[in-house]
Coordinates of C-alpha atoms and ligand atoms in Angstrom, one line a residue:
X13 CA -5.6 -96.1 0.7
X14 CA -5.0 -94.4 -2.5
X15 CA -7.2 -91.7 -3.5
X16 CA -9.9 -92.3 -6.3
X17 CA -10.3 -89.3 -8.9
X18 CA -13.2 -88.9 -10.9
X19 CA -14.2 -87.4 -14.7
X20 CA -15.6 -84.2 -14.8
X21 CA -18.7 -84.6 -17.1
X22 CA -22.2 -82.5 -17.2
X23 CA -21.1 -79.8 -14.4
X24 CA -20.1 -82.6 -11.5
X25 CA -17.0 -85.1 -10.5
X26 CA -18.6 -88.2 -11.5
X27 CA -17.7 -92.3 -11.6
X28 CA -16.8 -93.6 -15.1
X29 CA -20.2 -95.5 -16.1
X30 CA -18.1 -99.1 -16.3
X31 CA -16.8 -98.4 -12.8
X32 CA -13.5 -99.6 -13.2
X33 CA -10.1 -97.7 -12.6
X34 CA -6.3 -97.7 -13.7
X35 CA -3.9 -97.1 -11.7
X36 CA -1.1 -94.1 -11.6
X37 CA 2.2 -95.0 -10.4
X38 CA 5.6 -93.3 -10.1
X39 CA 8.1 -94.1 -12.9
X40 CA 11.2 -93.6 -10.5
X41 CA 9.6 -96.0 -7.7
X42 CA 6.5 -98.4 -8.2
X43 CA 5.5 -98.5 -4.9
X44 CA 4.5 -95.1 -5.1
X45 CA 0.9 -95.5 -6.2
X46 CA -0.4 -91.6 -6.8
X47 CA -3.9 -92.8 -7.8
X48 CA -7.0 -94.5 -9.3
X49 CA -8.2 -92.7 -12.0
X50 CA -11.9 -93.4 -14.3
X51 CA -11.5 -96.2 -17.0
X52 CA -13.8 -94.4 -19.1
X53 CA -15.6 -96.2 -22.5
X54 CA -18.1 -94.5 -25.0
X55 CA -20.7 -94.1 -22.2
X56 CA -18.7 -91.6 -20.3
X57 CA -17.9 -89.5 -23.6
X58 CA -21.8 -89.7 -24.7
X59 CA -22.5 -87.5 -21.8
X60 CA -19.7 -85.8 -22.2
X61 CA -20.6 -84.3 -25.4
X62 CA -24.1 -84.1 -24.8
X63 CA -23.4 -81.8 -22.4
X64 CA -20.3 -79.9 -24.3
X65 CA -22.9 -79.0 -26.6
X66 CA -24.9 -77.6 -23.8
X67 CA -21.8 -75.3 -22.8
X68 CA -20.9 -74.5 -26.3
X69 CA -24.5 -73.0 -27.2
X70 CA -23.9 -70.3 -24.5
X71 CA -19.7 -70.0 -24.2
X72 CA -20.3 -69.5 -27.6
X73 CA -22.0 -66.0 -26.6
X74 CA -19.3 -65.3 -24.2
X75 CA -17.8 -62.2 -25.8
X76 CA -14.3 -63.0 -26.9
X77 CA -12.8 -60.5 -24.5
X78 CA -14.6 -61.8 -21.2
X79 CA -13.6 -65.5 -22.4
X80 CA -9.9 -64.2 -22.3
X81 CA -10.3 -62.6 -18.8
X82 CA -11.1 -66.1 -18.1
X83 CA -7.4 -67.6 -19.6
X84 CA -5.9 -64.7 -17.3
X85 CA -6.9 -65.7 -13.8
X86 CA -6.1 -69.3 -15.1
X87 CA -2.9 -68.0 -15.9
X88 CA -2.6 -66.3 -12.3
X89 CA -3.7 -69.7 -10.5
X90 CA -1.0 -71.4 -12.5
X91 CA 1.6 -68.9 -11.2
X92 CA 0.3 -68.8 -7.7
X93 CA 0.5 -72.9 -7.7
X94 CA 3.5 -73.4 -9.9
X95 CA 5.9 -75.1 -7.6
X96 CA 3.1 -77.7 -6.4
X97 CA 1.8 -78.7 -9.7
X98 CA 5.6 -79.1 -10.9
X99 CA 6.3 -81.5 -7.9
X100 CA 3.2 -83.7 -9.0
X101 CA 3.6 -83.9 -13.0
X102 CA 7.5 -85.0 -11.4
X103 CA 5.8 -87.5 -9.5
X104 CA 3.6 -88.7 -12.2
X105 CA 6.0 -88.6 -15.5
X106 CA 9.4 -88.5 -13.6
X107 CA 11.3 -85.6 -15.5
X108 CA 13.2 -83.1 -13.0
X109 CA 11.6 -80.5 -11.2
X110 CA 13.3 -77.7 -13.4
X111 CA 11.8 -79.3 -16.7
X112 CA 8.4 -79.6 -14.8
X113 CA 8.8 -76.0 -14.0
X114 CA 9.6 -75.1 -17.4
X115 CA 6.5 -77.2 -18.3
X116 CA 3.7 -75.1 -16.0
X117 CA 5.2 -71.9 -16.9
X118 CA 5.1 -72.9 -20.3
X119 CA 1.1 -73.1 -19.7
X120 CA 1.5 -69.6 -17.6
X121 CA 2.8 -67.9 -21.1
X122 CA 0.3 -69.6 -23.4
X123 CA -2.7 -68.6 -20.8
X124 CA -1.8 -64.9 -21.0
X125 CA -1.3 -64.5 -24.7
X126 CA -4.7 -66.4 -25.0
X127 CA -5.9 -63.9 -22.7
X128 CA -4.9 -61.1 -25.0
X129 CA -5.6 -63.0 -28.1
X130 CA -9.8 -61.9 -26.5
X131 CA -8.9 -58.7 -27.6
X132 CA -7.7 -58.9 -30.8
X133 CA -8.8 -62.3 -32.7
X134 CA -8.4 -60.0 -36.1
X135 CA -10.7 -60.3 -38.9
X136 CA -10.1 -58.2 -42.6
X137 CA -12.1 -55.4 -43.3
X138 CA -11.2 -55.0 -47.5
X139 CA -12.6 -52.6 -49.9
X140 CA -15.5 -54.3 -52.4
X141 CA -15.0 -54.2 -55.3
X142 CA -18.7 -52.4 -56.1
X143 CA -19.7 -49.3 -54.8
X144 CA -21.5 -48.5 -51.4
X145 CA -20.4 -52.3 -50.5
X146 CA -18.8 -53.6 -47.6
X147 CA -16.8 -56.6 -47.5
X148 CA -15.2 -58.5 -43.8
X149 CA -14.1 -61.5 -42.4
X150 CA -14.6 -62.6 -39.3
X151 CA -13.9 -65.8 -37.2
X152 CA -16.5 -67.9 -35.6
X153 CA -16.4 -70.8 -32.9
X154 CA -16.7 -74.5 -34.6
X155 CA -18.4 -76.7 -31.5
X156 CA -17.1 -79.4 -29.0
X157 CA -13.3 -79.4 -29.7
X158 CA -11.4 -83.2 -28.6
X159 CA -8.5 -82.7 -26.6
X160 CA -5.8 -85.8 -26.4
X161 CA -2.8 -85.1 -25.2
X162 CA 0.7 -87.0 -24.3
X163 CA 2.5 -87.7 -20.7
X164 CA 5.5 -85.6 -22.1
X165 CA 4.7 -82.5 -21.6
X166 CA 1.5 -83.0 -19.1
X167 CA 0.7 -79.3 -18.6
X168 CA 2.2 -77.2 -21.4
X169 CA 0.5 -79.6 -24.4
X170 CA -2.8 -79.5 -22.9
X171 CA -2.5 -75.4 -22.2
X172 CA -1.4 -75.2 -26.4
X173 CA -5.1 -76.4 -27.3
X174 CA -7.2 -75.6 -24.9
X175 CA -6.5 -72.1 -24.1
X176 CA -7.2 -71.6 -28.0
X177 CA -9.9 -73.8 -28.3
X178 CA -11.6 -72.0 -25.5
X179 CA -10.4 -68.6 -26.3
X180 CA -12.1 -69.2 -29.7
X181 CA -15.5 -70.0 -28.3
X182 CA -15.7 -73.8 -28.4
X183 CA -16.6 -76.1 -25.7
X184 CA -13.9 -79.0 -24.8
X185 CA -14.1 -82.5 -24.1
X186 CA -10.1 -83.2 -22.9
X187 CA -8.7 -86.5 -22.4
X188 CA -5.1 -86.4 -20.9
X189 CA -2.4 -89.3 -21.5
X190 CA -3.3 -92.9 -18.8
X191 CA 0.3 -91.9 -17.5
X192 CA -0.6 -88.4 -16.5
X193 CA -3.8 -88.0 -14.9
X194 CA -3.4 -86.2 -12.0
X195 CA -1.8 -83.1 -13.7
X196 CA -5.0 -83.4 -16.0
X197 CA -7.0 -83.2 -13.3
X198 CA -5.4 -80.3 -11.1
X199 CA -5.5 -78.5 -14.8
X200 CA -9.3 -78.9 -15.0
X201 CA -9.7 -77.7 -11.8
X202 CA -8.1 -74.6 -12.5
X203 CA -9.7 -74.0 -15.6
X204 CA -13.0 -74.4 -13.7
X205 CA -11.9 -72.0 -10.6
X206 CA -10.8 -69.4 -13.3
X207 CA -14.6 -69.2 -14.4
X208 CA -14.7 -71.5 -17.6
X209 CA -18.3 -72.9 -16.9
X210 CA -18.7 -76.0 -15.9
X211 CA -20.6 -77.7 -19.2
X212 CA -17.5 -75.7 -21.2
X213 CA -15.1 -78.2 -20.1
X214 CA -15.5 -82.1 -19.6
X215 CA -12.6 -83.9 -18.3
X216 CA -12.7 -87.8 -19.6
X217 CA -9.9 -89.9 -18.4
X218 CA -9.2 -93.4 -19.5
X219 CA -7.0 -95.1 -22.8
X220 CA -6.9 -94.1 -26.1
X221 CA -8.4 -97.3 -27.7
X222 CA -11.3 -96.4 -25.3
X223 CA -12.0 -93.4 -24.5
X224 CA -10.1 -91.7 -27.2
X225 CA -11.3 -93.2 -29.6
X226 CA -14.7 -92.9 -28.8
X227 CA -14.0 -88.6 -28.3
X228 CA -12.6 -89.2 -32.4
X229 CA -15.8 -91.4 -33.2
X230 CA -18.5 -89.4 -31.6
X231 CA -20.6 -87.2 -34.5
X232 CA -20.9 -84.6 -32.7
X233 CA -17.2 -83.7 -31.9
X234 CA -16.6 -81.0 -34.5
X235 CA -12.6 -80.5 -34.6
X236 CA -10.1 -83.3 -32.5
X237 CA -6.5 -82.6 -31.7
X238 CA -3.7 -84.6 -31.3
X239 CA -0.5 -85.2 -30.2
X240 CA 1.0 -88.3 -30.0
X241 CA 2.4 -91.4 -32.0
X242 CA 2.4 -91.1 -35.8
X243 CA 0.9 -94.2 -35.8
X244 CA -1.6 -93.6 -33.8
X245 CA -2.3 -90.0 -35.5
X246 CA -2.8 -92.2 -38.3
X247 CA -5.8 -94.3 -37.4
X248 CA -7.6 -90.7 -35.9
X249 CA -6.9 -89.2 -39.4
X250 CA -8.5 -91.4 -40.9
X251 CA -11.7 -91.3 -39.0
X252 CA -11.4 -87.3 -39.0
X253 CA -10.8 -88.1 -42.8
X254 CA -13.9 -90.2 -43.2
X255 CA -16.0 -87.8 -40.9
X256 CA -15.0 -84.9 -42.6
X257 CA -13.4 -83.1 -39.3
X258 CA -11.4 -80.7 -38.6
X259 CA -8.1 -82.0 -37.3
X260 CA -4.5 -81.1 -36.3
X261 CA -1.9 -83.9 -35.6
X262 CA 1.4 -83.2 -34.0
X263 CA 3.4 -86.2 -34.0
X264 CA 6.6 -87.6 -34.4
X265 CA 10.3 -86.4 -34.7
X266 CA 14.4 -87.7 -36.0
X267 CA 15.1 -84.4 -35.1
X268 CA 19.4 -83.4 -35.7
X269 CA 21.6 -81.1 -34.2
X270 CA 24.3 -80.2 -37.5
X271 CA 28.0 -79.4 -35.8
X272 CA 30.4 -78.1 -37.9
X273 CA 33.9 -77.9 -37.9
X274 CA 33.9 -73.9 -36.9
X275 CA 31.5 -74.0 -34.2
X276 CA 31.9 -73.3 -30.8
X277 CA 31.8 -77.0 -29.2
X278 CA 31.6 -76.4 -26.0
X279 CA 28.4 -74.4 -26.4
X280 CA 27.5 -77.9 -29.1
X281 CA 28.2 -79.9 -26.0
X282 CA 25.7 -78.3 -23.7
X283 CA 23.2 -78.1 -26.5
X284 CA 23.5 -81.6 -27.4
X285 CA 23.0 -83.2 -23.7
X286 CA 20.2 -81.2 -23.3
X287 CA 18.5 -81.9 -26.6
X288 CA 19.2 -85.4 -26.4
X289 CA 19.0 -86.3 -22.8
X290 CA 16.7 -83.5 -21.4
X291 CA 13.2 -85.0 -20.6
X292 CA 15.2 -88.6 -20.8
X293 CA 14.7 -88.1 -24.7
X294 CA 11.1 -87.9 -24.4
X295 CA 10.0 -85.4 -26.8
X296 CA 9.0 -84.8 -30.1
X297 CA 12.1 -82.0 -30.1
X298 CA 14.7 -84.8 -28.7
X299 CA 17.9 -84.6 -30.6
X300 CA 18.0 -88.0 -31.5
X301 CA 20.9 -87.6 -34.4
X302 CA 23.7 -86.0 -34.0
X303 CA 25.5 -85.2 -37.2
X304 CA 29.3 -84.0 -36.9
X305 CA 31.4 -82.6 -39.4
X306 CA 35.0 -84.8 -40.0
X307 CA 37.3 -81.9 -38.1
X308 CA 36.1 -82.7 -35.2
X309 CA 33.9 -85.7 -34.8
X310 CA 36.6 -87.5 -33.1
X311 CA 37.3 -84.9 -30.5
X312 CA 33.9 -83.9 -29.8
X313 CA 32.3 -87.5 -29.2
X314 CA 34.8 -88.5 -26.8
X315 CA 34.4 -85.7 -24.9
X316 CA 30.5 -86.1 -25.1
X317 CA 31.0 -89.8 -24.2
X318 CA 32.7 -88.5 -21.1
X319 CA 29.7 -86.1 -20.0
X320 CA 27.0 -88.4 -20.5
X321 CA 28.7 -90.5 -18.4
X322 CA 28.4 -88.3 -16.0
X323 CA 24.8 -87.5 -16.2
X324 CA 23.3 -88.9 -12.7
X325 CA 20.0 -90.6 -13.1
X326 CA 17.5 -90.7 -10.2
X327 CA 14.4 -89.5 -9.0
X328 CA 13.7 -86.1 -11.0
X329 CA 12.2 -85.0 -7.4
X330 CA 16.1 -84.8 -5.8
X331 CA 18.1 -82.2 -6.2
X332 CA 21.0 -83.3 -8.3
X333 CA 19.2 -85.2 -10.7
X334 CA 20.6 -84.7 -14.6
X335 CA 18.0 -87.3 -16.0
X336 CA 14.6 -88.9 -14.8
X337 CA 12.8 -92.3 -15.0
X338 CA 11.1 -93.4 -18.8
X339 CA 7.8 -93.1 -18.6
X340 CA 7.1 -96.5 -18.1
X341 CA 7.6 -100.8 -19.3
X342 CA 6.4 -100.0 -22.8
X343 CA 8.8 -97.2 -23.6
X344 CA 12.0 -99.0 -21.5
X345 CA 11.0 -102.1 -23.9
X346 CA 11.0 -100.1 -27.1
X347 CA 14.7 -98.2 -26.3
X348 CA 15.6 -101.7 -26.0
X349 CA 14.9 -102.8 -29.0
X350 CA 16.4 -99.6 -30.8
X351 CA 19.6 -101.0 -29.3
X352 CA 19.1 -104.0 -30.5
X353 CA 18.2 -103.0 -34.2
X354 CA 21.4 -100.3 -33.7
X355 CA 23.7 -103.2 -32.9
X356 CA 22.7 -105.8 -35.4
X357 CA 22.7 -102.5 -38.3
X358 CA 26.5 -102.8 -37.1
X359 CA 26.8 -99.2 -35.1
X360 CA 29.1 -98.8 -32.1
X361 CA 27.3 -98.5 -28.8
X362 CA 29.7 -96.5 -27.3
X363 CA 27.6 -96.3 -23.4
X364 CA 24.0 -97.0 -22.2
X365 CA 22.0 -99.3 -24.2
X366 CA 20.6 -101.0 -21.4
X367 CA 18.4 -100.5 -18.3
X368 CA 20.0 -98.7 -14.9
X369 CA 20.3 -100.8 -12.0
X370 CA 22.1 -99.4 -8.7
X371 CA 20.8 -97.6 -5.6
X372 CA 17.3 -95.4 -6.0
X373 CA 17.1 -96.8 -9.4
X374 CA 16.3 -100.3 -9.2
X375 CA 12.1 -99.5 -8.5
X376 CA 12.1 -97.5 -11.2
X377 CA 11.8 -97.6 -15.0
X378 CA 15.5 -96.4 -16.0
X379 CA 17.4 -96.3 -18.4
X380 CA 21.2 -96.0 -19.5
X381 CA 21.8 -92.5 -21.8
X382 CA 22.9 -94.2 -25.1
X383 CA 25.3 -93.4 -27.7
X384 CA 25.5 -95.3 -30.7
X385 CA 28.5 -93.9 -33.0
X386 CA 29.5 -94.7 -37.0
X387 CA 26.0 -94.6 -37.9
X388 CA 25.1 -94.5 -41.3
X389 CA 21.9 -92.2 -43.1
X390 CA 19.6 -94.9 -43.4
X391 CA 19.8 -97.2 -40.9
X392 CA 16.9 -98.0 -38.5
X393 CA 18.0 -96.1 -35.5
X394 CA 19.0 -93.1 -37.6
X395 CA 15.6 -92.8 -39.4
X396 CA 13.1 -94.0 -36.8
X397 CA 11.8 -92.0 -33.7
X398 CA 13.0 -94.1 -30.8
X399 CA 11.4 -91.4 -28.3
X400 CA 13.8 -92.5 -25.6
X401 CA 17.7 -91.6 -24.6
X402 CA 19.6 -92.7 -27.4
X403 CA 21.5 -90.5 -29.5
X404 CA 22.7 -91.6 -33.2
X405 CA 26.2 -90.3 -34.2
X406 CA 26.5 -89.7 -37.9
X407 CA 29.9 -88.4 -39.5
X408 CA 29.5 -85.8 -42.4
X409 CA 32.3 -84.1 -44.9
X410 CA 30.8 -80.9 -45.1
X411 CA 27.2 -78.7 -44.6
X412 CA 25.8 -80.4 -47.6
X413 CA 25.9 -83.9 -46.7
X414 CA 25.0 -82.8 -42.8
X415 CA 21.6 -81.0 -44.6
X416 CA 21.0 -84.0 -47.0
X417 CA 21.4 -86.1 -43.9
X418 CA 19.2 -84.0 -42.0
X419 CA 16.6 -83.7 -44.7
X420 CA 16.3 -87.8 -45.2
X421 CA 13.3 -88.5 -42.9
X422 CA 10.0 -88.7 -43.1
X423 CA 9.6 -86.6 -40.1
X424 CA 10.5 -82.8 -40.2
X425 CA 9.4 -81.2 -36.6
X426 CA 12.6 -79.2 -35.2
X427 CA 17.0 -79.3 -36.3
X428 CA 19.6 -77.4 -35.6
X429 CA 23.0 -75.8 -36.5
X430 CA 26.0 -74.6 -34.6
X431 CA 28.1 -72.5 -36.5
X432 CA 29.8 -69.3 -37.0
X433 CA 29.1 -68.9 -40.3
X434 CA 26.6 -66.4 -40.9
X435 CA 25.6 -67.5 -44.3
X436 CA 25.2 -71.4 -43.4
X437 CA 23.1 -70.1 -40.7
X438 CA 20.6 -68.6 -43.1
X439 CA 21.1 -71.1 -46.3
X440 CA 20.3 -73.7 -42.9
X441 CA 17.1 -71.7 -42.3
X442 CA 16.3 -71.9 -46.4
X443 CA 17.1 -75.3 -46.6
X444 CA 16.3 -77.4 -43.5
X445 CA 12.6 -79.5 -44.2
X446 CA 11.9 -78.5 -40.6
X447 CA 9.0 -76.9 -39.0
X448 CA 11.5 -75.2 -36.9
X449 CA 15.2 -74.4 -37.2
X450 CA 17.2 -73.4 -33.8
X451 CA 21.0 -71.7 -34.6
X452 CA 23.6 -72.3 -32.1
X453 CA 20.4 -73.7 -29.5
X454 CA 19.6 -77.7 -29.9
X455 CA 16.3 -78.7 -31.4
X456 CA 13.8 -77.9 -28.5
X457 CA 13.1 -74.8 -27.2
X458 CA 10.1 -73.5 -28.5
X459 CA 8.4 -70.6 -27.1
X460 CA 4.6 -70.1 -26.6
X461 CA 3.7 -67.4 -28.9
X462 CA 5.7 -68.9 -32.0
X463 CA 3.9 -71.4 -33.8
X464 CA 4.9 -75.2 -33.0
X465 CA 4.4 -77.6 -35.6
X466 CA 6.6 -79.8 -38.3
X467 CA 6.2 -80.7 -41.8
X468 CA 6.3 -84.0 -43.8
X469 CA 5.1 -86.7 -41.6
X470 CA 5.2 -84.8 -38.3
X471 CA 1.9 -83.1 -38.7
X472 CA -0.9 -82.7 -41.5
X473 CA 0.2 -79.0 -41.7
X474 CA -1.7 -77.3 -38.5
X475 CA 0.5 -75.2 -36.2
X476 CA 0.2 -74.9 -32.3
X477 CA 1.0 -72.0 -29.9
X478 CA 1.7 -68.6 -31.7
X479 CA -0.9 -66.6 -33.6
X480 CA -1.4 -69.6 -36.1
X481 CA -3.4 -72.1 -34.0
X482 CA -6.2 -69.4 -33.8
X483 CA -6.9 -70.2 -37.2
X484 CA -7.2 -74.0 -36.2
X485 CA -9.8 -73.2 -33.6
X486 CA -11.8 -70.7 -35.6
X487 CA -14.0 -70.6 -39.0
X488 CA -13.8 -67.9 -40.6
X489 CA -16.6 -65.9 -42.1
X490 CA -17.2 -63.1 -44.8
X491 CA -19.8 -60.8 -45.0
X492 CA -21.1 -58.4 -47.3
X493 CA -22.8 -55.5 -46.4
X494 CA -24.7 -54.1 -49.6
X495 CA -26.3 -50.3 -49.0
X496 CA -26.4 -49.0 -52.2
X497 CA -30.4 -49.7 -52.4
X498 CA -29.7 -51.4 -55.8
X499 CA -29.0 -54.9 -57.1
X500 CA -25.0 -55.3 -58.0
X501 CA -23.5 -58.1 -59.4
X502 CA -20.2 -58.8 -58.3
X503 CA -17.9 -59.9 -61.9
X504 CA -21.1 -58.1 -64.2
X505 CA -21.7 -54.9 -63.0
X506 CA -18.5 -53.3 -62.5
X507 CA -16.7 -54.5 -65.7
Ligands
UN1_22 C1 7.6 -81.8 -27.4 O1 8.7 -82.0 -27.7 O2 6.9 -82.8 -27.2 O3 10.9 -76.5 -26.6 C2 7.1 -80.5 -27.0 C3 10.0 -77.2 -26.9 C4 9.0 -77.4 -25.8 C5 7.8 -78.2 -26.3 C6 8.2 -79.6 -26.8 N1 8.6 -76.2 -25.4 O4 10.1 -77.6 -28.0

């Protein structure tokens, strides 16, 4: 018998109001069923936000340094359960226990800057411009924040918003990815055990055309954030758009790593397997182009071809394991197609580009890392986020074309150079339409008190993590203090 999980709505664990469940599975072997988890529909999030609102009207009151001593022991239960809540997100999403690793202590980091963010959450104080007049700004909580967060990164994404969120003073409503539940879950429970109290935080499982949509719909969710699809950002813009909320989208990526002739390729070679194949190409960061300069294209993708090749797919739970399972059919179906569109554009599949069959592999959803060489800027699979592991070779004369190349997307989240010339390096950080820009590192490693985010169609121009994102979770406020015992007219009276 499976085990049953339930929402967390109105202080209690409670049934989703339609009764019915989904199930959770694990990617690397379908027989491994890890739960039932709450279908949840509009009903579910009516009570939800009903009693968000309830939290929110006394969290709000919380002083901002107690609500931070809060993100610290959630920060310390994090750390003291690291290892177990990596082995379950494995279980659930199927990436290898280090990346899982990587992934809670990503949370850890973003939990105790939160916590210290109680202390300072900096307003101005400026000088008026009248006399015996004080002028400051200040930041205020907005209401009942909407969580919805991918299965990629099943710990850290969901730590980026609502350590801030809560930090700031608003109440949440969270509704983690169908395909990673349980990690949701354990995070809730920690949150509550840490002393956020219980109306704060409501836990809403279930699919976004359900119940995520209905979190975007509802009136009385004030600000919604969202990581995810770009099409799918999309349709909750809109509805933010048409409700007038406050919103910050994080979504797609093409992101390239640049390899010039002078850079150190063996250090390019590391960089590139890990960007492209790390998290089986599942992120927003993958390095899904790789643009090589004409000196050494040649030698460099053969002996790429050669390491991927070795790269041992399995069960991210087994020691040995390079690259886990997709996530699940959906995602194996897409990476298919991308190799189809790749080979019909007329690009060389040089290995992968179809699913992996063999011992330990044949229950679960995996799939061959892909090269596709001699691709040209504006083909399909050079300009469209395939979110899977395939890499797209493109060969470039010099740094111009690789930055033109690199620049010719609509998405603009992360890229990256390897070179050893100190001025490319910094023209690169100039010129690069990237939200971030790694030199001599591949295009993800982002750390949690920088802010994340991308331009052009990646996001609508919000930032995550770092000092930034407290400005997403906050209004600010001004106010004048007048003592001079006499009417002044600010723009009259002192010209
Ligand atoms: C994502 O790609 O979906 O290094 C998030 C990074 C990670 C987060 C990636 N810490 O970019």
């Amino acid at each position: 018998m499976s085990k049953t999980f339930k929402n967390f709505i109105g202080g209690q664990w409670v049934a989703p109001a339609s009764g019915e469940y989904f199930e959770n599975r694990n990617p690397a072997d379908h027989a491994d069923l890890i739960g039932q988890f709450p279908r949840s529909d509009a009903r579910d999030v009516q009570q939800a936000v009903e009693s968000a609102r309830r939290g929110f009207a006394q969290w709000r009151r919380t002083p901002a340094p107690a609500r931070g001593d809060v993100m610290r022991r959630a920060g310390d239960l994090l750390v003291k359960r690291k290892d177990e809540i990596a082995d379950l997100m494995t279980r659930e999403m199927g990436k290898p226990l280090t990346e899982t690793r990587g992934d809670v202590q990503e949370g850890i980091d973003t939990a105790y800057y939160a916590a210290t963010e109680g202390r300072r959450l900096f307003g101005h104080t400026v000088p008026s411009e009248l006399r015996n007049k004080w002028a400051m700004s200040f930041r205020r909580p907005i209401g009942v924040a909407g969580i919805i967060t991918p299965f990629n990164f099943p710990l850290a994404i969901p730590t980026w918003k609502i350590f801030p969120a809560l930090l700031c003073g608003n109440a949440v409503v969270f509704k983690p990815a169908e395909d990673v539940p349980h990690t949701g879950h354990v995070f809730a429970e920690i949150l509550l055990e840490a002393g956020v109290p219980p109306e704060v935080l409501q836990l809403v499982h279930g699919v976004g055309e359900q119940a995520g949509k209905a979190i975007v719909e509802h009136p009385d969710v004030a600000l919604v954030s969202f990581t995810g699809s770009t099409e799918t950002g999309k349709l909750v813009g809109e509805t933010c758009g048409r409700m007038h909320k406050r919103l910050s989208l994080e979504m797609g990526g093409k992101n390239a790593m640049l390899v010039m002739d002078d850079a150190d390729l063996d250090l390019a070679l590391d960089g590139v397997l890990w960007g492209a194949f790390g998290t089986t190409g599942q992120r927003c960061t993958a390095t899904s182009r790789l643009v090589l300069q004409k000196g050494i294209h040649d030698r460099f993708l053969s002996t790429l071809v050669d390491r991927v090749k070795k790269l041992k797919l399995g069960d991210g739970r087994k020691a040995g394991t390079d690259v886990g399972p997709m996530i699940n059919e959906a995602a194996i179906r897409k990476t298919e197609h991308y190799v189809d569109v790749g080979q019909s554009e007329g690009a060389d599949l040089l290995c992968g580009g179809r699913r992996a069959t063999g011992k330990g592999l044949d229950d679960g959803w995996f799939f061959e890392p892909t090269i596709f060489a001699r691709v040209r800027a504006g083909m399909r699979i050079e300009q469209e986020e395939i979110f899977g592991p395939v890499l797209s070779v493109v060969r470039v004369d010099d740094a111009d074309e690789a930055f033109a190349v690199n620049n010719d997307v609509k998405y603009g989240l992360s890229s990256s150079l390897y070179t050893r010339d100190v001025n490319l390096a910094f023209r690169a950080l100039n010129e690069l339409d990237n939200g971030i820009t790694y030199v001599n590192a591949p295009t993800i490693g982002a750390e949690a008190h920088l802010p994340f985010g991308g331009v052009k169609q990646t996001g609508n121009g919000h930032r995550e993590g770092g000092w930034e994102v407290y400005d997403f979770y906050s209004e600010t406020k001004v106010g004048y203090v007048d003592f001079s015992g006499a009417l002044q007219r600010a723009q009259i009276d002192n010209y």
